[in-house]
Amino acid sequence: MKSRDSQYVHNLTLDEVQGMIIIAKKDGQVDTLHNPAPEEGELDLVGPSPDNRMILLTVPTGDGGRAWVYHIGKTELHEIEGGFGLGEIGWRNKGGIVLHQGCVMMTHCKKLESKNVDSPWIMELVEDLGKTE
C-alpha cells in the first residue's frame, strides 16, 4: 500500500543539464521526469499545484509550446491538448490551470481553464480574445 505522503511534493529540482525534473516526495521517495519532447526544446518547470499533488511542466518553443501535468500519486504524465501560447500559464489558487493558446498578434487567442481540479489537463474555453474583423 502506498503511503499517502508519497502523493505529495516535498521538493522540486530542475536539472537543466540532464533535461529532467527531480521530485522529492514527502515520504522520501524520488521520481524523475525526463523531457517528454527533447527535440522541441528545453524542459521548463512551471511548478506544483497548490495542494502539491501535481506538477505543471512545459517545453517552450518560440511563442508557445507544449505543456504537461504530472500526477504524483498515480505517476502519470498528461499532455494538455493544444499546448500554450503567449500569455498567462499557471495554477489557480484552488488547483486548476489557466493558460492562453495562440495569442500571436492577438489572432486566434483563447483563454482556457481546467474543467476540474482532479484532471487539470482537461481544458475548456472560457474566453475568446482573438481579433474579429
PDB file of C-alpha atoms in Angstrom:
ATOM      1  CA  MET A   1       0.000   0.000   0.000  1.00  0.00           C
ATOM      2  CA  LYS A   2       1.328   3.433  -0.955  1.00  0.00           C
ATOM      3  CA  SER A   3       1.995   5.955   1.757  1.00  0.00           C
ATOM      4  CA  ARG A   4      -0.290   8.966   1.480  1.00  0.00           C
ATOM      5  CA  ASP A   5       2.818  11.169   1.717  1.00  0.00           C
ATOM      6  CA  SER A   6       4.140   9.583  -1.488  1.00  0.00           C
ATOM      7  CA  GLN A   7       1.421  11.506  -3.332  1.00  0.00           C
ATOM      8  CA  TYR A   8       2.790  14.935  -2.420  1.00  0.00           C
ATOM      9  CA  VAL A   9       5.783  17.058  -3.441  1.00  0.00           C
ATOM     10  CA  HIS A  10       8.336  17.893  -0.792  1.00  0.00           C
ATOM     11  CA  ASN A  11      10.936  19.473  -3.085  1.00  0.00           C
ATOM     12  CA  LEU A  12      11.418  20.021  -6.830  1.00  0.00           C
ATOM     13  CA  THR A  13      14.667  20.452  -8.707  1.00  0.00           C
ATOM     14  CA  LEU A  14      15.077  21.266 -12.380  1.00  0.00           C
ATOM     15  CA  ASP A  15      18.255  19.695 -13.752  1.00  0.00           C
ATOM     16  CA  GLU A  16      18.720  21.643 -16.981  1.00  0.00           C
ATOM     17  CA  VAL A  17      21.881  19.738 -17.934  1.00  0.00           C
ATOM     18  CA  GLN A  18      20.118  16.362 -17.812  1.00  0.00           C
ATOM     19  CA  GLY A  19      16.794  17.786 -19.047  1.00  0.00           C
ATOM     20  CA  MET A  20      14.800  16.406 -16.149  1.00  0.00           C
ATOM     21  CA  ILE A  21      12.862  17.326 -13.046  1.00  0.00           C
ATOM     22  CA  ILE A  22      13.655  15.594  -9.773  1.00  0.00           C
ATOM     23  CA  ILE A  23      10.662  15.258  -7.460  1.00  0.00           C
ATOM     24  CA  ALA A  24      11.407  14.542  -3.810  1.00  0.00           C
ATOM     25  CA  LYS A  25       8.180  13.308  -2.225  1.00  0.00           C
ATOM     26  CA  LYS A  26       7.197  13.743   1.400  1.00  0.00           C
ATOM     27  CA  ASP A  27       7.776  10.028   2.113  1.00  0.00           C
ATOM     28  CA  GLY A  28      11.401  10.309   0.956  1.00  0.00           C
ATOM     29  CA  GLN A  29      10.845   8.609  -2.409  1.00  0.00           C
ATOM     30  CA  VAL A  30      12.112  10.312  -5.574  1.00  0.00           C
ATOM     31  CA  ASP A  31      10.562  10.497  -9.052  1.00  0.00           C
ATOM     32  CA  THR A  32      12.408  11.810 -12.094  1.00  0.00           C
ATOM     33  CA  LEU A  33      10.675  13.252 -15.127  1.00  0.00           C
ATOM     34  CA  HIS A  34      12.620  13.453 -18.348  1.00  0.00           C
ATOM     35  CA  ASN A  35      11.798  15.932 -21.078  1.00  0.00           C
ATOM     36  CA  PRO A  36       8.869  14.387 -22.986  1.00  0.00           C
ATOM     37  CA  ALA A  37       9.752  16.365 -26.154  1.00  0.00           C
ATOM     38  CA  PRO A  38      13.544  16.982 -26.161  1.00  0.00           C
ATOM     39  CA  GLU A  39      13.576  17.501 -29.930  1.00  0.00           C
ATOM     40  CA  GLU A  40      11.332  20.564 -29.483  1.00  0.00           C
ATOM     41  CA  GLY A  41      13.167  22.447 -26.758  1.00  0.00           C
ATOM     42  CA  GLU A  42      14.319  22.533 -23.173  1.00  0.00           C
ATOM     43  CA  LEU A  43      12.179  21.412 -20.269  1.00  0.00           C
ATOM     44  CA  ASP A  44      10.845  24.151 -18.007  1.00  0.00           C
ATOM     45  CA  LEU A  45       9.197  23.713 -14.631  1.00  0.00           C
ATOM     46  CA  VAL A  46       6.147  25.875 -14.005  1.00  0.00           C
ATOM     47  CA  GLY A  47       5.560  24.441 -10.541  1.00  0.00           C
ATOM     48  CA  PRO A  48       3.496  22.271  -8.225  1.00  0.00           C
ATOM     49  CA  SER A  49      -0.242  22.562  -7.794  1.00  0.00           C
ATOM     50  CA  PRO A  50      -1.461  24.392  -4.680  1.00  0.00           C
ATOM     51  CA  ASP A  51      -2.094  21.030  -2.968  1.00  0.00           C
ATOM     52  CA  ASN A  52       1.333  19.652  -4.071  1.00  0.00           C
ATOM     53  CA  ARG A  53      -0.250  16.606  -5.792  1.00  0.00           C
ATOM     54  CA  MET A  54       0.598  17.578  -9.374  1.00  0.00           C
ATOM     55  CA  ILE A  55       3.297  19.396 -11.312  1.00  0.00           C
ATOM     56  CA  LEU A  56       2.923  21.609 -14.376  1.00  0.00           C
ATOM     57  CA  LEU A  57       5.852  21.474 -16.803  1.00  0.00           C
ATOM     58  CA  THR A  58       6.411  22.898 -20.256  1.00  0.00           C
ATOM     59  CA  VAL A  59       8.678  22.745 -23.261  1.00  0.00           C
ATOM     60  CA  PRO A  60       8.632  26.315 -24.621  1.00  0.00           C
ATOM     61  CA  THR A  61       9.005  26.707 -28.398  1.00  0.00           C
ATOM     62  CA  GLY A  62       9.090  30.315 -29.524  1.00  0.00           C
ATOM     63  CA  ASP A  63       5.719  31.969 -28.938  1.00  0.00           C
ATOM     64  CA  GLY A  64       4.263  28.998 -27.094  1.00  0.00           C
ATOM     65  CA  GLY A  65       4.974  25.357 -26.545  1.00  0.00           C
ATOM     66  CA  ARG A  66       3.720  22.121 -25.127  1.00  0.00           C
ATOM     67  CA  ALA A  67       2.530  21.583 -21.565  1.00  0.00           C
ATOM     68  CA  TRP A  68       2.048  18.542 -19.342  1.00  0.00           C
ATOM     69  CA  VAL A  69       0.670  17.762 -15.899  1.00  0.00           C
ATOM     70  CA  TYR A  70       2.400  15.076 -13.859  1.00  0.00           C
ATOM     71  CA  HIS A  71       0.102  13.409 -11.312  1.00  0.00           C
ATOM     72  CA  ILE A  72       2.414  12.322  -8.483  1.00  0.00           C
ATOM     73  CA  GLY A  73       0.186   9.773  -6.732  1.00  0.00           C
ATOM     74  CA  LYS A  74      -0.603   7.989  -9.990  1.00  0.00           C
ATOM     75  CA  THR A  75       2.836   8.604 -11.588  1.00  0.00           C
ATOM     76  CA  GLU A  76       1.050   9.659 -14.784  1.00  0.00           C
ATOM     77  CA  LEU A  77       2.037  12.345 -17.271  1.00  0.00           C
ATOM     78  CA  HIS A  78      -0.823  14.023 -19.188  1.00  0.00           C
ATOM     79  CA  GLU A  79      -0.309  16.417 -22.078  1.00  0.00           C
ATOM     80  CA  ILE A  80      -2.524  19.494 -22.310  1.00  0.00           C
ATOM     81  CA  GLU A  81      -4.073  19.339 -25.753  1.00  0.00           C
ATOM     82  CA  GLY A  82      -3.139  22.317 -27.910  1.00  0.00           C
ATOM     83  CA  GLY A  83      -0.240  23.393 -25.694  1.00  0.00           C
ATOM     84  CA  PHE A  84       0.082  27.032 -24.709  1.00  0.00           C
ATOM     85  CA  GLY A  85       0.761  30.379 -26.334  1.00  0.00           C
ATOM     86  CA  LEU A  86       1.760  33.842 -25.255  1.00  0.00           C
ATOM     87  CA  GLY A  87       0.046  34.984 -22.093  1.00  0.00           C
ATOM     88  CA  GLU A  88      -0.698  33.580 -18.695  1.00  0.00           C
ATOM     89  CA  ILE A  89       0.032  29.976 -17.738  1.00  0.00           C
ATOM     90  CA  GLY A  90      -0.079  28.573 -14.227  1.00  0.00           C
ATOM     91  CA  TRP A  91      -2.058  27.136 -11.362  1.00  0.00           C
ATOM     92  CA  ARG A  92      -5.185  28.741  -9.947  1.00  0.00           C
ATOM     93  CA  ASN A  93      -5.411  29.087  -6.161  1.00  0.00           C
ATOM     94  CA  LYS A  94      -7.931  26.248  -5.904  1.00  0.00           C
ATOM     95  CA  GLY A  95      -5.977  23.882  -8.135  1.00  0.00           C
ATOM     96  CA  GLY A  96      -6.979  24.208 -11.778  1.00  0.00           C
ATOM     97  CA  ILE A  97      -4.775  25.564 -14.550  1.00  0.00           C
ATOM     98  CA  VAL A  98      -5.249  28.687 -16.628  1.00  0.00           C
ATOM     99  CA  LEU A  99      -3.451  29.214 -19.916  1.00  0.00           C
ATOM    100  CA  HIS A 100      -3.657  31.012 -23.218  1.00  0.00           C
ATOM    101  CA  GLN A 101      -3.405  29.339 -26.600  1.00  0.00           C
ATOM    102  CA  GLY A 102      -2.409  31.209 -29.711  1.00  0.00           C
ATOM    103  CA  CYS A 103      -2.196  34.918 -28.942  1.00  0.00           C
ATOM    104  CA  VAL A 104       0.426  35.842 -31.548  1.00  0.00           C
ATOM    105  CA  MET A 105      -0.620  39.306 -32.710  1.00  0.00           C
ATOM    106  CA  MET A 106      -3.877  38.633 -30.791  1.00  0.00           C
ATOM    107  CA  THR A 107      -5.211  36.371 -33.537  1.00  0.00           C
ATOM    108  CA  HIS A 108      -6.666  33.030 -32.545  1.00  0.00           C
ATOM    109  CA  CYS A 109      -6.134  33.941 -28.897  1.00  0.00           C
ATOM    110  CA  LYS A 110      -8.064  31.845 -26.416  1.00  0.00           C
ATOM    111  CA  LYS A 111      -8.107  31.678 -22.629  1.00  0.00           C
ATOM    112  CA  LEU A 112      -8.648  28.188 -21.235  1.00  0.00           C
ATOM    113  CA  GLU A 113      -9.119  26.842 -17.721  1.00  0.00           C
ATOM    114  CA  SER A 114      -9.223  23.351 -16.277  1.00  0.00           C
ATOM    115  CA  LYS A 115     -12.633  21.713 -16.170  1.00  0.00           C
ATOM    116  CA  ASN A 116     -11.861  20.304 -12.704  1.00  0.00           C
ATOM    117  CA  VAL A 117      -9.005  20.075 -10.217  1.00  0.00           C
ATOM    118  CA  ASP A 118      -8.751  16.274 -10.350  1.00  0.00           C
ATOM    119  CA  SER A 119      -7.929  16.292 -14.091  1.00  0.00           C
ATOM    120  CA  PRO A 120      -6.469  19.774 -14.661  1.00  0.00           C
ATOM    121  CA  TRP A 121      -5.035  18.775 -18.058  1.00  0.00           C
ATOM    122  CA  ILE A 122      -8.578  18.720 -19.492  1.00  0.00           C
ATOM    123  CA  MET A 123      -9.242  22.297 -20.521  1.00  0.00           C
ATOM    124  CA  GLU A 124     -12.279  24.288 -21.585  1.00  0.00           C
ATOM    125  CA  LEU A 125     -12.534  27.587 -23.399  1.00  0.00           C
ATOM    126  CA  VAL A 126     -13.559  30.425 -21.086  1.00  0.00           C
ATOM    127  CA  GLU A 127     -12.828  33.426 -23.281  1.00  0.00           C
ATOM    128  CA  ASP A 128     -12.064  34.014 -26.982  1.00  0.00           C
ATOM    129  CA  LEU A 129      -9.731  37.005 -27.101  1.00  0.00           C
ATOM    130  CA  GLY A 130      -8.882  36.830 -30.819  1.00  0.00           C
ATOM    131  CA  LYS A 131      -9.414  39.720 -33.207  1.00  0.00           C
ATOM    132  CA  THR A 132     -12.591  39.616 -35.194  1.00  0.00           C
ATOM    133  CA  GLU A 133     -12.632  41.607 -38.396  1.00  0.00           C
TER     134      GLU A 133
END
